[in-house]
Structure formats: C-alpha cells, structure tokens
Coordinates of C-alpha atoms and ligand atoms in Angstrom, one line a residue:
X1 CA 0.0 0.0 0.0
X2 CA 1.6 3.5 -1.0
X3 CA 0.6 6.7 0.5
X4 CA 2.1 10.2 -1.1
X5 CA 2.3 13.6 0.4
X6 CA 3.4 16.4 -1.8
X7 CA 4.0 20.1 -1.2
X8 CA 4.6 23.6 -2.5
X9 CA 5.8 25.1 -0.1
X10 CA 9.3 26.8 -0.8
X11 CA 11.7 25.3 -0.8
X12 CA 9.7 22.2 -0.9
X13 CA 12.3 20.1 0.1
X14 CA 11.9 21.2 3.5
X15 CA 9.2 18.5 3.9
X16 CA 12.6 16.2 4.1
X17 CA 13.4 18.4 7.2
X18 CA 10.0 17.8 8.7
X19 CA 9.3 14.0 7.8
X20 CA 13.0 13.8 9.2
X21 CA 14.0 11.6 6.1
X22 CA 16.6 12.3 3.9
X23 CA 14.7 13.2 0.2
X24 CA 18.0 12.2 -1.2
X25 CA 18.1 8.6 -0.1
X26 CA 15.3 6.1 0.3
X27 CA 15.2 4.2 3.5
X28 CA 13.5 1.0 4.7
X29 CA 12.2 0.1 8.3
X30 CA 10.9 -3.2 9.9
X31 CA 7.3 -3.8 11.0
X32 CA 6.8 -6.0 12.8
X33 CA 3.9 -7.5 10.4
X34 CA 6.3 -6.5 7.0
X35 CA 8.6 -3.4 5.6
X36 CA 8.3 0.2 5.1
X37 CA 9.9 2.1 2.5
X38 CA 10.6 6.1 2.1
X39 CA 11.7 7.5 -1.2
X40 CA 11.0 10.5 -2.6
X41 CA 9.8 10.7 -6.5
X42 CA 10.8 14.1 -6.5
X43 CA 12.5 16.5 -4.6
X44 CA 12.7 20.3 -6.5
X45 CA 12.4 23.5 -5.1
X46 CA 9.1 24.1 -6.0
X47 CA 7.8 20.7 -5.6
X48 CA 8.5 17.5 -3.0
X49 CA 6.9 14.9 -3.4
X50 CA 7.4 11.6 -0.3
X51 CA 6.3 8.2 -0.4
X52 CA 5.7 5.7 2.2
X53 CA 5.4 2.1 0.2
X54 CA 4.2 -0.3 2.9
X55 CA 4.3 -3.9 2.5
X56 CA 2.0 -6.4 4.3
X57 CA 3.3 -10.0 4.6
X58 CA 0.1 -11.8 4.8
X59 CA 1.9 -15.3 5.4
X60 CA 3.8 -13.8 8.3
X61 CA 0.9 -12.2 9.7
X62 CA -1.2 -15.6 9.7
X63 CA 2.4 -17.2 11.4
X64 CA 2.7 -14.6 14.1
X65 CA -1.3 -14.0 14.6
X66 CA -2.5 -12.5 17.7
X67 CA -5.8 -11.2 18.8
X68 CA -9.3 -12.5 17.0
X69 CA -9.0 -14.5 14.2
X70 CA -10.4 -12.9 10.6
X71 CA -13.8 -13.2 9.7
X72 CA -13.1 -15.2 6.6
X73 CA -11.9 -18.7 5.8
X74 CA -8.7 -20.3 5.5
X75 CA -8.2 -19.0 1.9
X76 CA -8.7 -15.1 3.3
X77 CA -6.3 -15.3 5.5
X78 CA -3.7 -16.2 3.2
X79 CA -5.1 -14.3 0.0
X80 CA -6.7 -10.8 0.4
X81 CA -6.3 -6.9 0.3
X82 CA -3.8 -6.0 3.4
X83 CA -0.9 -5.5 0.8
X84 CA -2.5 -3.4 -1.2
X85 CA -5.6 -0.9 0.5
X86 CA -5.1 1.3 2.6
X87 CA -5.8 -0.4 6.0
X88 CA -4.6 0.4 9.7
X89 CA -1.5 -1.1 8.9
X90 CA -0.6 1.9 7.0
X91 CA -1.4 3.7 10.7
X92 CA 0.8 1.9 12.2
X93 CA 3.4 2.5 9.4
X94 CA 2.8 6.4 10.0
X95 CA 3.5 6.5 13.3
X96 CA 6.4 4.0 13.5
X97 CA 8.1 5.6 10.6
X98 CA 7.0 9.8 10.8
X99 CA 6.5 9.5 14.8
X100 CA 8.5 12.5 15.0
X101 CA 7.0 14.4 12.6
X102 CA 3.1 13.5 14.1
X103 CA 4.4 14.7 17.0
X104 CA 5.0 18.5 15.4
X105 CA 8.6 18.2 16.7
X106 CA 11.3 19.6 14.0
X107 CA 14.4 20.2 15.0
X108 CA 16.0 22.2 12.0
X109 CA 12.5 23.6 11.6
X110 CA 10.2 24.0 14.6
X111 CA 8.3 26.8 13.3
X112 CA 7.7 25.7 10.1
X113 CA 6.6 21.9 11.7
X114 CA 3.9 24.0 13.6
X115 CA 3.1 26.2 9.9
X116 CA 0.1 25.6 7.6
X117 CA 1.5 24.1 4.3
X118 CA 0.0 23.4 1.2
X119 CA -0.2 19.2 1.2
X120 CA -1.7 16.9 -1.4
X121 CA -2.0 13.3 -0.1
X122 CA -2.8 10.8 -2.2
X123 CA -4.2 7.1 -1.5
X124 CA -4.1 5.2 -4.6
X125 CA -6.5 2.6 -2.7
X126 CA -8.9 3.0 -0.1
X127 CA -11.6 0.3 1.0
X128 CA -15.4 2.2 0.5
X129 CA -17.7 0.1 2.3
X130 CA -18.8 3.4 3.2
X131 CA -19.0 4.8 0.1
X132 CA -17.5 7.8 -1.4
X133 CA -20.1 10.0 0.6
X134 CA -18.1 8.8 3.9
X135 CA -14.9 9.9 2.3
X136 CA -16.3 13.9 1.9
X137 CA -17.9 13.5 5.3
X138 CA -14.4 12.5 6.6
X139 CA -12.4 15.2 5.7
X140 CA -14.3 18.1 4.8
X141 CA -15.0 18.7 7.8
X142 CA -11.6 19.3 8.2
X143 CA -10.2 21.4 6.0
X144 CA -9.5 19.2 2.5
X145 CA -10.8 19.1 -0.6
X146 CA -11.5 15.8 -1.8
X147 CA -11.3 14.0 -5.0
X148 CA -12.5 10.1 -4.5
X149 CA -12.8 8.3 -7.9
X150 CA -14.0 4.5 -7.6
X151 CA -11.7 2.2 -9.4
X152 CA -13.2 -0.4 -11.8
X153 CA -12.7 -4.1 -10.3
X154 CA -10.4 -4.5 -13.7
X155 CA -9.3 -1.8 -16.0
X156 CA -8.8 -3.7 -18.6
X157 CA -12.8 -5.2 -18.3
X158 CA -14.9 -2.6 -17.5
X159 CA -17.5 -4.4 -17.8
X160 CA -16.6 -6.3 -15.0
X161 CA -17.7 -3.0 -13.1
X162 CA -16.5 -1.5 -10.3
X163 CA -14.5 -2.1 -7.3
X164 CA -15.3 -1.5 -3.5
X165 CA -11.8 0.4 -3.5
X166 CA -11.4 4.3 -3.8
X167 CA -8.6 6.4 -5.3
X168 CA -8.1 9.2 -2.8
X169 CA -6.9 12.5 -3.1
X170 CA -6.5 15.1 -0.4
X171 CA -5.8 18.9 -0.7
X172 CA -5.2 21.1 2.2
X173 CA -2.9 23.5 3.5
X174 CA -2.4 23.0 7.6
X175 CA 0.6 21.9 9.6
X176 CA 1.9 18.6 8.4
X177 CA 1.8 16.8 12.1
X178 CA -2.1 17.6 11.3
X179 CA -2.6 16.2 8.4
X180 CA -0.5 12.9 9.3
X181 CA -2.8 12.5 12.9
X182 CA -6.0 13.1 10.3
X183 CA -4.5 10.6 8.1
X184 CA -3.5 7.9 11.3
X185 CA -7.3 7.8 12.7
X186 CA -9.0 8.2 9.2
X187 CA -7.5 5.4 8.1
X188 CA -8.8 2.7 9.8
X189 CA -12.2 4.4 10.1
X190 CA -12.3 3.3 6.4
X191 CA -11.3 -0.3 6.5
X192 CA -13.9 -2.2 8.6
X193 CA -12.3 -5.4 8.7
X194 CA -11.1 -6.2 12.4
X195 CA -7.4 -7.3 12.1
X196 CA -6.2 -6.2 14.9
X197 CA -6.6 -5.9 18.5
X198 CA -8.8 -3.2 20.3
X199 CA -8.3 -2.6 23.3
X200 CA -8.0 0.5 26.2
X201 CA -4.7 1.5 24.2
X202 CA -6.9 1.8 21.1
X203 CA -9.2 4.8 23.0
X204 CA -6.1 6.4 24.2
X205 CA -4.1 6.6 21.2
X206 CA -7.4 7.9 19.3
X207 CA -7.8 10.5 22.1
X208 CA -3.9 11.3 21.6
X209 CA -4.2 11.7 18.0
X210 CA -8.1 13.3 18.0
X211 CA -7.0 16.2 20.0
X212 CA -8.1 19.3 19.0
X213 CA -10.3 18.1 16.1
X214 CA -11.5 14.9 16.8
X215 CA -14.7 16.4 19.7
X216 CA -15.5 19.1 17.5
X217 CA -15.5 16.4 14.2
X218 CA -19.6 16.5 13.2
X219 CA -18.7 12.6 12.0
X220 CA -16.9 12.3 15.7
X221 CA -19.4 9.2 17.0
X222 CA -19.4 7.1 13.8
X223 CA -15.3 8.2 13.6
X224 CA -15.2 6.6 17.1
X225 CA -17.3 3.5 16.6
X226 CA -14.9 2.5 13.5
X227 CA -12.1 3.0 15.0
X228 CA -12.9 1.2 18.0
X229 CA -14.2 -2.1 15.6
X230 CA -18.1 -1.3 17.2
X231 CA -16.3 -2.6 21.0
X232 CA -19.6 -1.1 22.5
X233 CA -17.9 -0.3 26.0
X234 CA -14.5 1.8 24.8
X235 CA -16.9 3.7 22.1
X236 CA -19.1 5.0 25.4
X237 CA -15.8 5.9 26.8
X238 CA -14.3 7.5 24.3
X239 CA -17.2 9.5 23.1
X240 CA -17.7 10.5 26.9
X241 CA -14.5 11.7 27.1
X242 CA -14.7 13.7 23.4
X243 CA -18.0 15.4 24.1
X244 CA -16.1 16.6 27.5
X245 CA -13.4 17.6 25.6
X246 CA -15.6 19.7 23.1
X247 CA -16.8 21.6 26.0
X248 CA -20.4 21.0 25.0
X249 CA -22.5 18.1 24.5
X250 CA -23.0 16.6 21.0
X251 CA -24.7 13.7 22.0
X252 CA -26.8 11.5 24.4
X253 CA -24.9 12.7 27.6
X254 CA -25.5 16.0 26.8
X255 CA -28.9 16.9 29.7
X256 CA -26.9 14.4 32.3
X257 CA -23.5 16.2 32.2
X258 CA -24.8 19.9 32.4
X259 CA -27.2 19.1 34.8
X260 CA -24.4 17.6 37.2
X261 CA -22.9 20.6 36.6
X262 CA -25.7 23.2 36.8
X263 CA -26.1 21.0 40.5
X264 CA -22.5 21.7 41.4
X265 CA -22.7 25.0 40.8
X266 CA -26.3 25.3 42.7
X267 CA -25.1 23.8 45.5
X268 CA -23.0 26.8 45.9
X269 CA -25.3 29.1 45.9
X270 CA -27.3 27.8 48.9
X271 CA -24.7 27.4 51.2
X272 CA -25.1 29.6 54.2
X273 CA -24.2 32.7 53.0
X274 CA -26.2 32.9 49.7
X275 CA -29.3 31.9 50.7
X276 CA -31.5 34.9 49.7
X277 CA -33.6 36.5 52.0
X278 CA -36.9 34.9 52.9
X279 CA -39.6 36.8 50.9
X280 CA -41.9 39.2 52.2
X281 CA -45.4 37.8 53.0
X282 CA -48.0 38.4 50.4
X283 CA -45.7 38.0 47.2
X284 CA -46.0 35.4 44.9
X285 CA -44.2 32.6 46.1
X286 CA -42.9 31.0 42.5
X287 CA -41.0 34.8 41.8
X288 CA -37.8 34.2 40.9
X289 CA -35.2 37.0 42.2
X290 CA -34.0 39.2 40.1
X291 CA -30.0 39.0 39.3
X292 CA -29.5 41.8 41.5
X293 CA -31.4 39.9 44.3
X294 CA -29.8 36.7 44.1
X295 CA -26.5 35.7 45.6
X296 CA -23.6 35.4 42.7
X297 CA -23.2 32.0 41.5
X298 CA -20.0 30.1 41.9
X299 CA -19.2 30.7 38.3
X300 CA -20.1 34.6 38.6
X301 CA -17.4 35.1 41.5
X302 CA -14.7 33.3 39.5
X303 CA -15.1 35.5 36.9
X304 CA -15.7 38.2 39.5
X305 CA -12.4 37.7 40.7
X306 CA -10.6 37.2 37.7
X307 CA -11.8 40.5 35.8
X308 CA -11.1 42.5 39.5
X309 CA -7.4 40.7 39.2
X310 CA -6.8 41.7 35.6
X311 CA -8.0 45.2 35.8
X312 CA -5.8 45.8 39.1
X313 CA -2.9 44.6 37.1
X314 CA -3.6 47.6 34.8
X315 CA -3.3 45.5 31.7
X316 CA -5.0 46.9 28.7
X317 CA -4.8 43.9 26.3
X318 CA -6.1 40.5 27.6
X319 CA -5.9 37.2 26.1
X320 CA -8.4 34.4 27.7
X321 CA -7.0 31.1 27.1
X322 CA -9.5 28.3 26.7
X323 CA -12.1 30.8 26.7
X324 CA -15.1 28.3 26.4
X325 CA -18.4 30.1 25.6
X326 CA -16.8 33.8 25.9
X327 CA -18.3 34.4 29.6
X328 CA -15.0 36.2 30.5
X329 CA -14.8 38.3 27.0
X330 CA -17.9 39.9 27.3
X331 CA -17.0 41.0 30.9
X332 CA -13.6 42.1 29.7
X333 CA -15.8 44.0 27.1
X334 CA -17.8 45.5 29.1
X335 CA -14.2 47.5 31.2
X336 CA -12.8 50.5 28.8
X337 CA -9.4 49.6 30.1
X338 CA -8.9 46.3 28.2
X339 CA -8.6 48.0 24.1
X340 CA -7.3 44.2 23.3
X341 CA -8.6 40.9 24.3
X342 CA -8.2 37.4 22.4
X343 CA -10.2 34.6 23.2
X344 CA -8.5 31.2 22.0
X345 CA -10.0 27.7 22.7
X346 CA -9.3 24.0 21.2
X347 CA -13.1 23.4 21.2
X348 CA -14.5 24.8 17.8
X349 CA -18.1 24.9 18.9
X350 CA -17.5 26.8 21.7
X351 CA -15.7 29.5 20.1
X352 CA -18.7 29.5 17.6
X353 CA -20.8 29.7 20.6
X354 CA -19.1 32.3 21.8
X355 CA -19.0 34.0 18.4
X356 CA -22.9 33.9 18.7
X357 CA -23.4 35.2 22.2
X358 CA -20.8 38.6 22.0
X359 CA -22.9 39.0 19.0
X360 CA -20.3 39.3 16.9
X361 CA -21.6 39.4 13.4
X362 CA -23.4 43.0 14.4
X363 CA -21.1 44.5 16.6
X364 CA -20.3 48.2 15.8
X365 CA -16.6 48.2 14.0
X366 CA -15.3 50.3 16.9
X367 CA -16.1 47.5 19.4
X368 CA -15.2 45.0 16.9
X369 CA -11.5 46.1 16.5
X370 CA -11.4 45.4 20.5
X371 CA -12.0 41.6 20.5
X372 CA -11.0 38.6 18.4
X373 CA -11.4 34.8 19.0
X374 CA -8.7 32.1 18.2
X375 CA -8.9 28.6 17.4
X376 CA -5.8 27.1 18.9
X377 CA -4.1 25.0 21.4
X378 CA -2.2 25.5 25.0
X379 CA -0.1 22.5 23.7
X380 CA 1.6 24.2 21.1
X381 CA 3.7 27.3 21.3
X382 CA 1.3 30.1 19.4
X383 CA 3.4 33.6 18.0
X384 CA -0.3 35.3 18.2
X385 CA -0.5 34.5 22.0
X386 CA 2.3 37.0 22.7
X387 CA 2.7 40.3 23.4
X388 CA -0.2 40.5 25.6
X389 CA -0.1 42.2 29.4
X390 CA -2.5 39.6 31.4
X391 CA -3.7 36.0 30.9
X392 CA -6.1 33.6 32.5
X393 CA -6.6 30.7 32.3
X394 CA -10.4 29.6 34.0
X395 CA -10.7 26.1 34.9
X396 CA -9.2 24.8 31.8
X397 CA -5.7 22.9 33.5
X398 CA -8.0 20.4 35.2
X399 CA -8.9 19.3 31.5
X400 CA -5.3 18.6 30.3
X401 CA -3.2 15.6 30.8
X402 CA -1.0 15.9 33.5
X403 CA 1.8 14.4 31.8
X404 CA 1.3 17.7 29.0
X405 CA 1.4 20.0 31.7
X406 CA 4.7 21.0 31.0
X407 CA 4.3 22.0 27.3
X408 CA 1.4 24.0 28.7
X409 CA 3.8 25.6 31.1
X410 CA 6.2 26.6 28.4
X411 CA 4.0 27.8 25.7
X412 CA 2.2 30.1 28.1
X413 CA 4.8 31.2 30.5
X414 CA 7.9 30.7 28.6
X415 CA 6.5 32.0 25.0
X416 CA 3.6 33.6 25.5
X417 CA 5.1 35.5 28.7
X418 CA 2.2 38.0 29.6
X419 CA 3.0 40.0 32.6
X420 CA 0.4 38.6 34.7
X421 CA -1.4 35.2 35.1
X422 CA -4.7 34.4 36.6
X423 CA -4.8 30.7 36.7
X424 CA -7.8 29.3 38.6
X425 CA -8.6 25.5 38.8
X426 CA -10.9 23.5 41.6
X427 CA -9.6 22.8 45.1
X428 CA -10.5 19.4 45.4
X429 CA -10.8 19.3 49.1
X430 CA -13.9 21.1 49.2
X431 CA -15.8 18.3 47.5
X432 CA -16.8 17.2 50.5
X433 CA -18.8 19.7 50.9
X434 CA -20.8 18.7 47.9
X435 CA -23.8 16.2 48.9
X436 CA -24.4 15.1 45.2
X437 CA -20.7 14.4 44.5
X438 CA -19.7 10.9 45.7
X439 CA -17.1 10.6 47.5
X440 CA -13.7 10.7 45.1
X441 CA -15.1 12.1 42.1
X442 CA -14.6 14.7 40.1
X443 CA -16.3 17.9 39.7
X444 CA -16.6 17.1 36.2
X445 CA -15.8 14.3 33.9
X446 CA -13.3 15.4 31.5
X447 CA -11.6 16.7 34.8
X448 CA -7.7 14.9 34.4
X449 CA -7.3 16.0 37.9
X450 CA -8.6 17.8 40.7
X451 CA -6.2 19.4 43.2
X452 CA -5.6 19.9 46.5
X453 CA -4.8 23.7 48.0
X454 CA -1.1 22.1 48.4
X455 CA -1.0 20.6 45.1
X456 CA -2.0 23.7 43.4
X457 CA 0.5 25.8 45.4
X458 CA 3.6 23.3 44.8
X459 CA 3.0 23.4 41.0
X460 CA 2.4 27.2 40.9
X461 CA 5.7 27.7 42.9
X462 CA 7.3 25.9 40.8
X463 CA 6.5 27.1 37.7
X464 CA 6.8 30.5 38.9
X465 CA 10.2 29.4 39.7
X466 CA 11.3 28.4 37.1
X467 CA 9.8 31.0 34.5
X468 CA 10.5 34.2 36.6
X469 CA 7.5 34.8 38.0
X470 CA 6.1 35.7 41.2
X471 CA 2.7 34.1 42.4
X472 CA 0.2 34.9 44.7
X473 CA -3.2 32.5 45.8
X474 CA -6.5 33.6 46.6
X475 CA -9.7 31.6 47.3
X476 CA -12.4 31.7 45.1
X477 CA -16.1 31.1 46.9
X478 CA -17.7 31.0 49.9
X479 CA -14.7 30.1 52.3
X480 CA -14.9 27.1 55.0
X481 CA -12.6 27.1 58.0
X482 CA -11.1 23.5 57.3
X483 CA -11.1 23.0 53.5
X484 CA -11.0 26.2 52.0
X485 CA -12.9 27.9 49.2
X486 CA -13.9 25.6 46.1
X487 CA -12.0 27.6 43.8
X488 CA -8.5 28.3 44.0
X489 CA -6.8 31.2 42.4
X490 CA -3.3 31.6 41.5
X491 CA -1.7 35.3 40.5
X492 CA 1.3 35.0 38.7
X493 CA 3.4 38.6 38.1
X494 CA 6.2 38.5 35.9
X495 CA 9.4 39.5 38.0
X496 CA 11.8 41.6 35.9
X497 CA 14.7 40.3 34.3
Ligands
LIG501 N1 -12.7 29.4 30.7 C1 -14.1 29.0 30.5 C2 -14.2 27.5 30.0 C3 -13.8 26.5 31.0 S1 -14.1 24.8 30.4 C4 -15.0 29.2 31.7 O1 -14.5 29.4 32.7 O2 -16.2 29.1 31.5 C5 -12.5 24.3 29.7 C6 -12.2 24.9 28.3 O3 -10.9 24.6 28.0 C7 -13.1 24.3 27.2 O4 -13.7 25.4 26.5 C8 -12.1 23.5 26.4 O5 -12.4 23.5 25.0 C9 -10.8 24.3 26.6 N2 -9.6 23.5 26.4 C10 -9.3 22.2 26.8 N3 -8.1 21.8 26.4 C11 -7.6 22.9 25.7 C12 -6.3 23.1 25.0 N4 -5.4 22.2 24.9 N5 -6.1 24.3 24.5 C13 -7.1 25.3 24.5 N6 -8.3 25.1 25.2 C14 -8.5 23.9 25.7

C-alpha cells in the first residue's frame, strides 16, 4: 500500500526536514507485520513529493497471529487486500516511521513543523464500504478538498464494473503533524475489517491523535465506533470523554452532564451565606429573584475575581485562554481599560458559541476592533498568544493531561510570557462539601485532575520558579474554616529580568 504527500511550499524540500527523512536517499524500516519504505519521487524547489510504500506479509501475519481471528476462511487469511488498500496497517506505518514528525517536533525547523502548508495526499486505494459520501464526510469537515474516484474491479474489463476500492486524493494546507494524525485515525475508520486488536490503548491513542479536532468532528461518534471495531464499552468511553473535551454536548450525555454541573454549581449558591432573604409575605411565592437579588453563583465570583485581578494589574490587552463560551470576553468587554482581548480555545463549537453570544456578526466596528477569537491549542507554542499584558486561564488545566502540563507551562509562561497570570482551577478538598458528589469524584468528567490547595500551590511555585514569575493565591467562593474555598486562584506577576 503506497501513501504520497506532496507540497509547494518553498523550498519544498523542506518537507525532508519535517518528515526527518533524507529526500536524497530512500530508506526502509521493519514492521513487525512487513517493511516500510521512504523514497522521494521528487525533490525540487518548488515541488517535494514523499512516499511511504508499505508492504503487508500476509503469510507472516497468519504465522505470528494475535488477537481475534479474521472473519473469513482459510483462503482469506492467506489471500486478500492487506498488501495493497489502505488499512490500519498503513497507521501503524505512520507512526512508527513519521512519529517524530506526528508529533509537530522539528528540530532544524520548529516553526515551520507548527506552519500551515499546502499538502496533497494521495491514497491510490482506499476500501469504500462506506462509500465515497463517507470519504467527503471525513475530511471536509476538516479542512480538505476531496477528489474520491471509484476504481473499476479490472481496467482492462470494464464491464466487470467496479471495485469497492477508492482512489483518494487530499488537498489542504495546515501543519503537516495535522494532516498525518488526520490521516492515522482516518485510516482505519475506512477499512472495517477487524485485524487487529482493540483494546483500552486503542481509546487512548485515538484521544492522543483526536485532540483538538476529533470532539469538534460532526462525523466524531461514527469516527469513534470504526475505530474502536463497534467494541460497544471503549466507544461510550471514548465518546464521553470527546464530548467533555468539546466543551459541550453533542450527544446523548448531553442533559446528564450539564445538569451535574448546573447541580455543582447550585449547590454553591445555597450554602449559608447565599441563601437569599426569605420573601416578604404576600408576594408570589414561585418569583424568581431578580440578578441583583440573588446571591452570585459560583461561576459569577470566579469571573468576579478574575476580571477584578486583571484590571488591578492595569493590563490593557487580555488574552483568555481556553475561553469556552466567551463568559469572561464579554465582561472584559464590558471595562474600557482592556482595548485588546483574544479569546483562544481547542473546542470549535464553543468558540462558535461564543461568536454567537458577544454577538459578533453586528457588533459596531469600533467594538469589533477590541476583540478577536482564536482557534488554537495551550499544547503548542502560538506567536499570536504574545505580546499581551494579562492572561487567564479559567478552569481549563483540570482538562489537560497531566503528563502535557509541561508543554502548557512553556508555551504560556515561557512563550507567551504575559506579565500577569490568573490561573484558577478546583480545590478538590472542598468536594466534601458537595452532597451530590460521591465521595472521590470529580467535579466534572473530563476533569484529568482535581487538586488539592497544596497541590495547586507546589505546582504554581514551581513554575513561577522556574519562569520568573512571582505568584500569589486567593480563594475563590464561599470560604470554610477546614477546607477552603472551592476555587483556587493563583496570581502569577512576571518579576523583571
Ligand atoms: N474558561 C471557560 C471554559 C472552561 S471549560 C470558563 O471558565 O467558563 C475548559 C475549556 O478549556 C473548554 O472550553 C475547552 O475546550 C478548553 N480546552 C481544553 N483543552 C484545551 C487546550 N489544549 N487548548 C485550549 N483550550 C482547551
């Protein structure tokens, strides 16, 4: 099976620098079910073109079987299409053989590895079970244009008719690690057969290699089942943890997740201090209070605090870092002070969502020129998230792995480098005070991690540390005597250098 990416970009053979093969040599690699070869068919200034030639050993792969057997005979183990379509295989090739390059790591090129370039990939053979509709509902989605042509079952007897193979061709320009991590879940999605093993790995590599487009994918739940071979207990889990990771609810968990949340955040309100005053007698009992009436939720004091921390900092431009549903930017809005605020966010709905509620499509120019919203990720080091005075970051690090922490840490405090940080994230020991939590849990699902007011503390003072800043804490919430507040802030000041 043969997959080929070309580019344009100049001087093309950069894309050598970025795949980290040598365009002037081809070079093979072992599987461990066959061989990989790169070569380049050409290598010019304008134009680059690799190839990754993959070959399946069918007879080995019946010798060294493990997991389920095939679905077919004897016959289709021995005689069938894994050398030549397009299969997870080729997956596997990617990442064993361009690992480095999935990873958007380039040495002699780092900025160009994270740099949209113009890509053509070409499949000469995909299996179609979905037909070529499923091929357009893939990838447009995501940026490509896509030419699919079905290939007769002979060329030389059309008559014979036609294939239930594809030709593929992709056109895009994006960063090449995105276009390979497309091309590593994609695959498989498109060749049903189950020849390998699924298991837990399976969800974790396709929430490693999803990220960032996967949750926001409109094709995300059939994407998942696919991939997963229909396994009907790692789908539920991965499609909980993508429609966490969107930051809304596509699908059937949608009511139960918000309304654990929308409980959480009640709970709050009634504790002691924010119960609102009993009414007078006579008035209708049903009437709600007004906003001005009602104690601040939970979620209005955070942002309370946060605006009251940036505006004391006297920054004037302001970029909101997994900004979610643009809460935060149309309070920053609201303040004269802050001419320049960004909101970015991984989660494409909600920045659309966000989009929607600041009303953005009829805001007067003047207003306009004030705000802007970025699709993007804390993972990667961003050139439009510097030069800004203040940044916060509002229960987002709770969502992120903790072993990606640290590229988090670098791209905002090492790259980025506003003068001030807000940072706020749960304090996990107030959970207890939370009668519909059980005991252990979360606040949230897609929470990684909750932490404690020591946790918190040690990783802030550490990372304050180490990046020259100074940082401060401050409790977020309605404040009890033996386990704190349920949100903890953290105030990081640049120190001079
Ligand atoms: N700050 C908002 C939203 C918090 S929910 C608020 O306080 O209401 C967490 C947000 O972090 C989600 O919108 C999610 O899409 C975003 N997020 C998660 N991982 C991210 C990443 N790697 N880069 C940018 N945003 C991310």
């Amino acid at each position: 099976m043969l997959l080929t990416l070309t580019t344009t970009h100049r001087p093309a053979t950069d894309l050598g620098y970025l795949l980290r093969k040598n365009p002037a040599r081809a070079q093979s690699f072992n599987l461990s079910f066959g061989r990989a070869h790169v070569f380049y068919p050409e290598a010019g200034e304008e134009r680059c073109t690799a190839a990754l030639l993959v070959e399946v050993d069918p007879v080995g792969l019946v010798r060294n079987r493990r997991g389920p057997a095939g679905e077919g005979g004897l016959l289709d183990q021995y005689v069938n299409d894994r050398p030549y379509a397009a299969s997870s295989f080729l997956s596997v090739a990617i990442a064993d053989v361009f690992g480095t390059a999935m990873s958007g790591a380039c040495k002699e090129r780092p900025e160009l590895a994270q740099h949209p370039i113009p890509l053509r990939v070409v499949l000469p053979a995909v299996p179609s079970r979905g037909g070529t509709d499923l091929l357009h509902r893939l990838w447009e989605p995501l940026g490509y244009e896509v030419h699919a042509t079905r290939l007769p079952l002979d060329e030389q007897f059309p008559d014979w008719g036609e294939s239930g193979f594809h030709r593929l061709e992709l056109e895009t320009t994006q960063p090449l690690h995105q276009v390979l991590s497309h091309l590593y879940v994609l695959i498989p999605v498109l060749d049903n057969d189950k020849h390998y093993w699924v298991g837990d790995e399976e969800v974790a590599k396709l929430m490693r290699h999803g990220e960032g487009w996967l949750s926001t994918h409109p094709e995300r739940a059939a994407i998942t089942r696919r991939y997963l071979k229909h396994q009907r207990g790692l789908v539920n889990d991965a499609l909980a943890q993508l429609a966490d990771d969107a930051g809304t609810d596509p699908d059937e968990t949608a009511g139960l997740k918000a309304a654990e949340e929308a409980a959480l955040e009640y709970s709050v309100e009634t504790l002691p201090q924010s119960i609102p005053a009993t009414p007078p007698e006579g008035s209708p009992k049903e009437q709600e209070p007004t906003p001005e009436e009602r104690a601040p939720s939970l979620n209005e004091q955070r942002l309370g605090s946060v605006l009251a921390v940036l505006k004391g900092s006297g920054a004037t431009s302001v970029v909101d870092l997994g900004c979610g549903e643009g809460k935060l930017l149309r309070a920053l809005l609201k303040e004269r002070q802050f001419t320049r605020i960004l909101g970015m966010d991984v989660s494409h709905h909600s920045l659309e969502t966000a989009a929607d509620r600041l009303h953005l499509d009829r805001m007067p120019p003047k207003q306009k020129a004030r705000i802007g919203l970025l699709h993007g990720s804390l993972m990667y080091r961003d050139a439009r998230l510097t030069g800004f005075d203040g940044a916060s970051v509002v229960e987002v690090i709770e969502h992120l792995d903790p072993p990606r922490l640290a590229s988090f840490e670098r791209v905002l405090f090492e790259f980025a480098r506003p003068g001030t940080v807000v940072v706020t994230t749960p304090n996990r020991e107030y959970n207890v005070k939370w009668e519909t939590l059980p005991a252990g849990k979360f606040r949230h699902r897609d929470h990684r991690f909750e932490w404690t007011r020591a946790e918190f503390q040690t990783w802030a003072n550490a990372v304050a540390e180490r990046f020259g800043y100074r940082v401060r804490f401050l409790p977020v919430g309605p404040e009890d005597a033996a386990v704190g507040a349920p949100t903890q802030m953290g105030i990081f000041e640049r120190q001079a250098t």
